[in-house]
Amino acid sequence: MKISTRISLLFSLLTSSILILFGITIYVFESQHQFIDFQDRLKKRIEITENFFLEKESFSTSEYEKIRSQFLQTLPKETEEVILISNGTIPTFNQTYSDELKEKLISKNAHSFNQGEIQGESKQFNIRGETFLIIVTAIDDIGTQNLLFLRNRTIILILLAIPLIFIFSFLITRRSLFPLSKKIEHANNIGASNLDQRLKVLNPNDEIGKLATAFNKLLDRLEISFSAQKSFISNASHEMRNPLTAIIGEAEVTLSKTRTPEEYKATLIAILEGADSLNSTMTNLLQLSKINANEEGVLFELVDIGEFIIITKKSYDYLNPLNKINLNIPNRNLIVKINKNLLKTAIINLFDNACKYSNNKEVDVNLEQFNKEVNISIIDKGIGIPENDLQKIKAPFYRANNTFEYTGSGIGLALSSKIIGIHQGDLIITSQENIGTQALVILPLI
Ligand code: ADP
């Protein structure tokens, strides 16, 4: 069931129930009021009857009846009787009352009662040592008619109001939720081809506005990751195709005619270089996807980071004996929790970038402690990174546009950043084109 239908139904049922309850309450109050009011009138009748009875002896019976009918406005179907109840005989009642009621009338000084539609009042009084019982009964015809009128009108009004409540609550709910339906319609039309579209936010403070804003923010994030994925695929295929094209081209040209052994050797060397580059790209890529898939399974150990940097530098010396990296490690016993193999890969990548993009100029590596962190900065005086590229430099396969003369695949920084991330650390690259670059690795200390 739609939310709008559910809200409308609930609201209508609740309002209708309240209306019916009100109708019943008014009817009950009114009938009680009428009963009490009629009972008061009966009491007054009793008083008058009592007074007349006391004065009765001054008039003859016919005179008495004449005065009574002339001066007393009687109630509908009124009956009156005055019965002597103190001479030891069983009193005889003119009207028919139940035995239980008769007992009450005799035993109580004053009593209000009703038998079906008949209402009655009784009162005892003493005169010259005798006890008399006055009983007055009547039917409240007007009251009953008024009550009937009230009941019928209330039922008619409620029956008219209930459909109106349903109609209006459906209209109001639908109108209130109309912007939501519009937004759902719009959201349904947003897909991969028009991910740049956003929902209109008319009132950012109401619930629908907040929902639309949250949805738009979700679209922002999706768009960023979608375009990152797109550029990842295009960059990856580009990086794979370049060495492959070089390998195929080299082989085809060489095979086009017979060559000297030296020419074949040169071709094989070129092919090997291409294959090497492809191999290193694939290795880095595999490592990156392995880390992504098994982040939780990475094992850590406690290591003195100063010692670790010195050992890593020695490993890098084998790869690039021409490097001019100066280590500045004043602090020892700075213990960090790392996976040695992974962090070595990350640091060697950063060393290699610093040396490669500065053509093996001097590179300073400093180790400093800041509160509960250790900072490893790798500073070179190389080609630097253009400002426009700086933000995107950590994305896989992204290379700045000043690196045409340098070999590389653009996967190293993405891998290093990922590795440092799983060490709860951070990699911050700052750079100025043609001046130099600083790669700052921040790791938490134990
Ligand atoms: P690559 O294999 O291209 O070096 P990386 O992922 O290691 O790939 O680096 C990505 C890009 O970042 C590089 O192509 C380069 O444009 C830029 N870069 C990284 N480090 C440096 C640096 N020290 N100096 C200048 N540019 C750098």
PDB file of C-alpha atoms in Angstrom, residues 74-214:
ATOM      1  CA  THR A  74     -50.049  18.943  33.938  1.00  0.00           C
ATOM      2  CA  LEU A  75     -47.170  16.961  32.469  1.00  0.00           C
ATOM      3  CA  PRO A  76     -47.754  14.539  29.550  1.00  0.00           C
ATOM      4  CA  LYS A  77     -49.617  11.383  30.642  1.00  0.00           C
ATOM      5  CA  GLU A  78     -49.246  12.526  34.235  1.00  0.00           C
ATOM      6  CA  THR A  79     -50.579  10.367  37.077  1.00  0.00           C
ATOM      7  CA  GLU A  80     -50.726  11.401  40.679  1.00  0.00           C
ATOM      8  CA  GLU A  81     -51.759   9.444  43.716  1.00  0.00           C
ATOM      9  CA  VAL A  82     -51.696  10.080  47.436  1.00  0.00           C
ATOM     10  CA  ILE A  83     -51.781   6.881  49.479  1.00  0.00           C
ATOM     11  CA  LEU A  84     -52.106   6.423  53.230  1.00  0.00           C
ATOM     12  CA  ILE A  85     -49.368   4.053  54.298  1.00  0.00           C
ATOM     13  CA  SER A  86     -49.370   4.282  58.103  1.00  0.00           C
ATOM     14  CA  ASN A  87     -52.675   2.573  59.174  1.00  0.00           C
ATOM     15  CA  GLY A  88     -51.236  -1.001  59.163  1.00  0.00           C
ATOM     16  CA  THR A  89     -53.105  -2.114  56.031  1.00  0.00           C
ATOM     17  CA  ILE A  90     -51.354  -2.992  52.774  1.00  0.00           C
ATOM     18  CA  PRO A  91     -51.523   0.169  50.663  1.00  0.00           C
ATOM     19  CA  THR A  92     -53.351  -0.102  47.357  1.00  0.00           C
ATOM     20  CA  PHE A  93     -51.696   1.608  44.414  1.00  0.00           C
ATOM     21  CA  ASN A  94     -53.793   2.953  41.520  1.00  0.00           C
ATOM     22  CA  GLN A  95     -50.948   2.512  39.034  1.00  0.00           C
ATOM     23  CA  THR A  96     -49.100  -0.714  38.347  1.00  0.00           C
ATOM     24  CA  TYR A  97     -45.632  -0.836  39.857  1.00  0.00           C
ATOM     25  CA  SER A  98     -43.276  -3.769  40.281  1.00  0.00           C
ATOM     26  CA  ASP A  99     -43.129  -5.308  43.775  1.00  0.00           C
ATOM     27  CA  GLU A 100     -39.540  -4.237  44.176  1.00  0.00           C
ATOM     28  CA  LEU A 101     -40.451  -0.625  43.326  1.00  0.00           C
ATOM     29  CA  LYS A 102     -43.469  -0.698  45.684  1.00  0.00           C
ATOM     30  CA  GLU A 103     -41.141  -1.732  48.532  1.00  0.00           C
ATOM     31  CA  LYS A 104     -38.793   1.117  47.756  1.00  0.00           C
ATOM     32  CA  LEU A 105     -41.622   3.635  47.532  1.00  0.00           C
ATOM     33  CA  ILE A 106     -42.884   2.594  50.964  1.00  0.00           C
ATOM     34  CA  SER A 107     -39.498   2.333  52.650  1.00  0.00           C
ATOM     35  CA  LYS A 108     -37.847   5.516  51.293  1.00  0.00           C
ATOM     36  CA  ASN A 109     -38.759   9.070  52.189  1.00  0.00           C
ATOM     37  CA  ALA A 110     -38.224  10.243  48.648  1.00  0.00           C
ATOM     38  CA  HIS A 111     -37.439   8.173  45.566  1.00  0.00           C
ATOM     39  CA  SER A 112     -36.812   8.822  41.864  1.00  0.00           C
ATOM     40  CA  PHE A 113     -37.531   5.973  39.468  1.00  0.00           C
ATOM     41  CA  ASN A 114     -38.324   5.082  35.899  1.00  0.00           C
ATOM     42  CA  GLN A 115     -40.228   2.164  34.407  1.00  0.00           C
ATOM     43  CA  GLY A 116     -39.634   1.957  30.691  1.00  0.00           C
ATOM     44  CA  GLU A 117     -40.508   5.361  29.270  1.00  0.00           C
ATOM     45  CA  ILE A 118     -42.380   6.388  32.455  1.00  0.00           C
ATOM     46  CA  GLN A 119     -40.454   8.575  34.943  1.00  0.00           C
ATOM     47  CA  GLY A 120     -41.646   8.990  38.505  1.00  0.00           C
ATOM     48  CA  GLU A 121     -40.980  10.668  41.833  1.00  0.00           C
ATOM     49  CA  SER A 122     -42.287   9.762  45.277  1.00  0.00           C
ATOM     50  CA  LYS A 123     -42.317  11.552  48.630  1.00  0.00           C
ATOM     51  CA  GLN A 124     -43.720  10.745  52.044  1.00  0.00           C
ATOM     52  CA  PHE A 125     -45.245  13.348  54.371  1.00  0.00           C
ATOM     53  CA  ASN A 126     -46.989  13.343  57.723  1.00  0.00           C
ATOM     54  CA  ILE A 127     -50.229  15.004  58.577  1.00  0.00           C
ATOM     55  CA  ARG A 128     -52.039  14.646  61.871  1.00  0.00           C
ATOM     56  CA  GLY A 129     -49.997  11.570  62.817  1.00  0.00           C
ATOM     57  CA  GLU A 130     -50.673   9.782  59.517  1.00  0.00           C
ATOM     58  CA  THR A 131     -48.041   9.095  56.860  1.00  0.00           C
ATOM     59  CA  PHE A 132     -49.006   9.640  53.243  1.00  0.00           C
ATOM     60  CA  LEU A 133     -47.098   8.717  50.098  1.00  0.00           C
ATOM     61  CA  ILE A 134     -47.355  10.933  47.021  1.00  0.00           C
ATOM     62  CA  ILE A 135     -46.371   9.382  43.703  1.00  0.00           C
ATOM     63  CA  VAL A 136     -46.251  11.442  40.533  1.00  0.00           C
ATOM     64  CA  THR A 137     -45.412   9.811  37.180  1.00  0.00           C
ATOM     65  CA  ALA A 138     -45.317  11.174  33.637  1.00  0.00           C
ATOM     66  CA  ILE A 139     -43.768  10.527  30.259  1.00  0.00           C
ATOM     67  CA  ASP A 140     -41.241  13.039  28.930  1.00  0.00           C
ATOM     68  CA  ASP A 141     -42.666  13.076  25.399  1.00  0.00           C
ATOM     69  CA  ILE A 142     -40.967  16.330  24.350  1.00  0.00           C
ATOM     70  CA  GLY A 143     -37.642  15.263  25.827  1.00  0.00           C
ATOM     71  CA  THR A 144     -37.847  11.908  24.024  1.00  0.00           C
ATOM     72  CA  GLN A 145     -38.703  13.666  20.762  1.00  0.00           C
ATOM     73  CA  ASN A 146     -35.838  16.134  21.241  1.00  0.00           C
ATOM     74  CA  LEU A 147     -33.449  13.295  21.943  1.00  0.00           C
ATOM     75  CA  LEU A 148     -34.653  11.417  18.871  1.00  0.00           C
ATOM     76  CA  PHE A 149     -34.203  14.568  16.817  1.00  0.00           C
ATOM     77  CA  LEU A 150     -30.689  15.078  18.215  1.00  0.00           C
ATOM     78  CA  ARG A 151     -29.768  11.432  17.581  1.00  0.00           C
ATOM     79  CA  ASN A 152     -31.025  11.441  13.974  1.00  0.00           C
ATOM     80  CA  ARG A 153     -29.343  14.749  13.120  1.00  0.00           C
ATOM     81  CA  THR A 154     -26.056  13.623  14.686  1.00  0.00           C
ATOM     82  CA  ILE A 155     -26.138  10.349  12.715  1.00  0.00           C
ATOM     83  CA  ILE A 156     -26.904  12.191   9.456  1.00  0.00           C
ATOM     84  CA  LEU A 157     -24.114  14.725  10.087  1.00  0.00           C
ATOM     85  CA  ILE A 158     -21.597  12.007  10.929  1.00  0.00           C
ATOM     86  CA  LEU A 159     -22.596   9.992   7.848  1.00  0.00           C
ATOM     87  CA  LEU A 160     -22.132  13.099   5.685  1.00  0.00           C
ATOM     88  CA  ALA A 161     -18.866  14.112   7.372  1.00  0.00           C
ATOM     89  CA  ILE A 162     -17.118  10.715   7.111  1.00  0.00           C
ATOM     90  CA  PRO A 163     -16.948  10.588   3.275  1.00  0.00           C
ATOM     91  CA  LEU A 164     -15.898  14.254   3.264  1.00  0.00           C
ATOM     92  CA  ILE A 165     -13.100  13.492   5.745  1.00  0.00           C
ATOM     93  CA  PHE A 166     -11.920  10.607   3.524  1.00  0.00           C
ATOM     94  CA  ILE A 167     -12.039  12.738   0.358  1.00  0.00           C
ATOM     95  CA  PHE A 168     -10.225  15.725   1.905  1.00  0.00           C
ATOM     96  CA  SER A 169      -7.592  13.665   3.667  1.00  0.00           C
ATOM     97  CA  PHE A 170      -6.817  11.838   0.398  1.00  0.00           C
ATOM     98  CA  LEU A 171      -6.597  15.165  -1.458  1.00  0.00           C
ATOM     99  CA  ILE A 172      -4.425  16.845   1.207  1.00  0.00           C
ATOM    100  CA  THR A 173      -2.056  13.865   1.542  1.00  0.00           C
ATOM    101  CA  ARG A 174      -1.710  13.507  -2.189  1.00  0.00           C
ATOM    102  CA  ARG A 175      -1.033  17.226  -2.550  1.00  0.00           C
ATOM    103  CA  SER A 176       1.536  17.196   0.278  1.00  0.00           C
ATOM    104  CA  LEU A 177       3.338  14.189  -1.177  1.00  0.00           C
ATOM    105  CA  PHE A 178       3.090  15.396  -4.777  1.00  0.00           C
ATOM    106  CA  PRO A 179       6.643  16.878  -4.771  1.00  0.00           C
ATOM    107  CA  LEU A 180       7.912  13.493  -3.560  1.00  0.00           C
ATOM    108  CA  SER A 181       6.182  11.659  -6.435  1.00  0.00           C
ATOM    109  CA  LYS A 182       7.706  14.187  -8.835  1.00  0.00           C
ATOM    110  CA  LYS A 183      11.158  13.562  -7.371  1.00  0.00           C
ATOM    111  CA  ILE A 184      10.702   9.781  -7.613  1.00  0.00           C
ATOM    112  CA  GLU A 185       9.747  10.201 -11.269  1.00  0.00           C
ATOM    113  CA  HIS A 186      12.814  12.381 -11.881  1.00  0.00           C
ATOM    114  CA  ALA A 187      15.130  10.021  -9.940  1.00  0.00           C
ATOM    115  CA  ASN A 188      13.880   7.086 -12.030  1.00  0.00           C
ATOM    116  CA  ASN A 189      15.090   8.882 -15.153  1.00  0.00           C
ATOM    117  CA  ILE A 190      18.651   9.366 -13.859  1.00  0.00           C
ATOM    118  CA  GLY A 191      21.013   6.701 -15.148  1.00  0.00           C
ATOM    119  CA  ALA A 192      24.622   6.125 -16.179  1.00  0.00           C
ATOM    120  CA  SER A 193      24.181   8.325 -19.274  1.00  0.00           C
ATOM    121  CA  ASN A 194      22.875  11.408 -17.390  1.00  0.00           C
ATOM    122  CA  LEU A 195      24.524  11.042 -13.980  1.00  0.00           C
ATOM    123  CA  ASP A 196      25.166  14.807 -13.968  1.00  0.00           C
ATOM    124  CA  GLN A 197      21.442  15.548 -13.428  1.00  0.00           C
ATOM    125  CA  ARG A 198      20.254  16.538  -9.939  1.00  0.00           C
ATOM    126  CA  LEU A 199      16.888  16.705  -8.177  1.00  0.00           C
ATOM    127  CA  LYS A 200      15.404  20.177  -7.639  1.00  0.00           C
ATOM    128  CA  VAL A 201      15.451  21.252  -3.983  1.00  0.00           C
ATOM    129  CA  LEU A 202      12.621  23.755  -3.420  1.00  0.00           C
ATOM    130  CA  ASN A 203      12.747  23.912   0.366  1.00  0.00           C
ATOM    131  CA  PRO A 204      15.975  22.505   1.806  1.00  0.00           C
ATOM    132  CA  ASN A 205      14.534  22.529   5.344  1.00  0.00           C
ATOM    133  CA  ASP A 206      11.518  20.261   4.891  1.00  0.00           C
ATOM    134  CA  GLU A 207      11.763  16.462   4.842  1.00  0.00           C
ATOM    135  CA  ILE A 208      11.389  16.211   1.065  1.00  0.00           C
ATOM    136  CA  GLY A 209      14.078  18.886   0.564  1.00  0.00           C
ATOM    137  CA  LYS A 210      16.412  17.032   2.930  1.00  0.00           C
ATOM    138  CA  LEU A 211      15.789  13.753   1.106  1.00  0.00           C
ATOM    139  CA  ALA A 212      16.491  15.407  -2.260  1.00  0.00           C
ATOM    140  CA  THR A 213      19.697  16.997  -0.908  1.00  0.00           C
ATOM    141  CA  ALA A 214      20.888  13.632   0.465  1.00  0.00           C
TER     142      ALA A 214
END
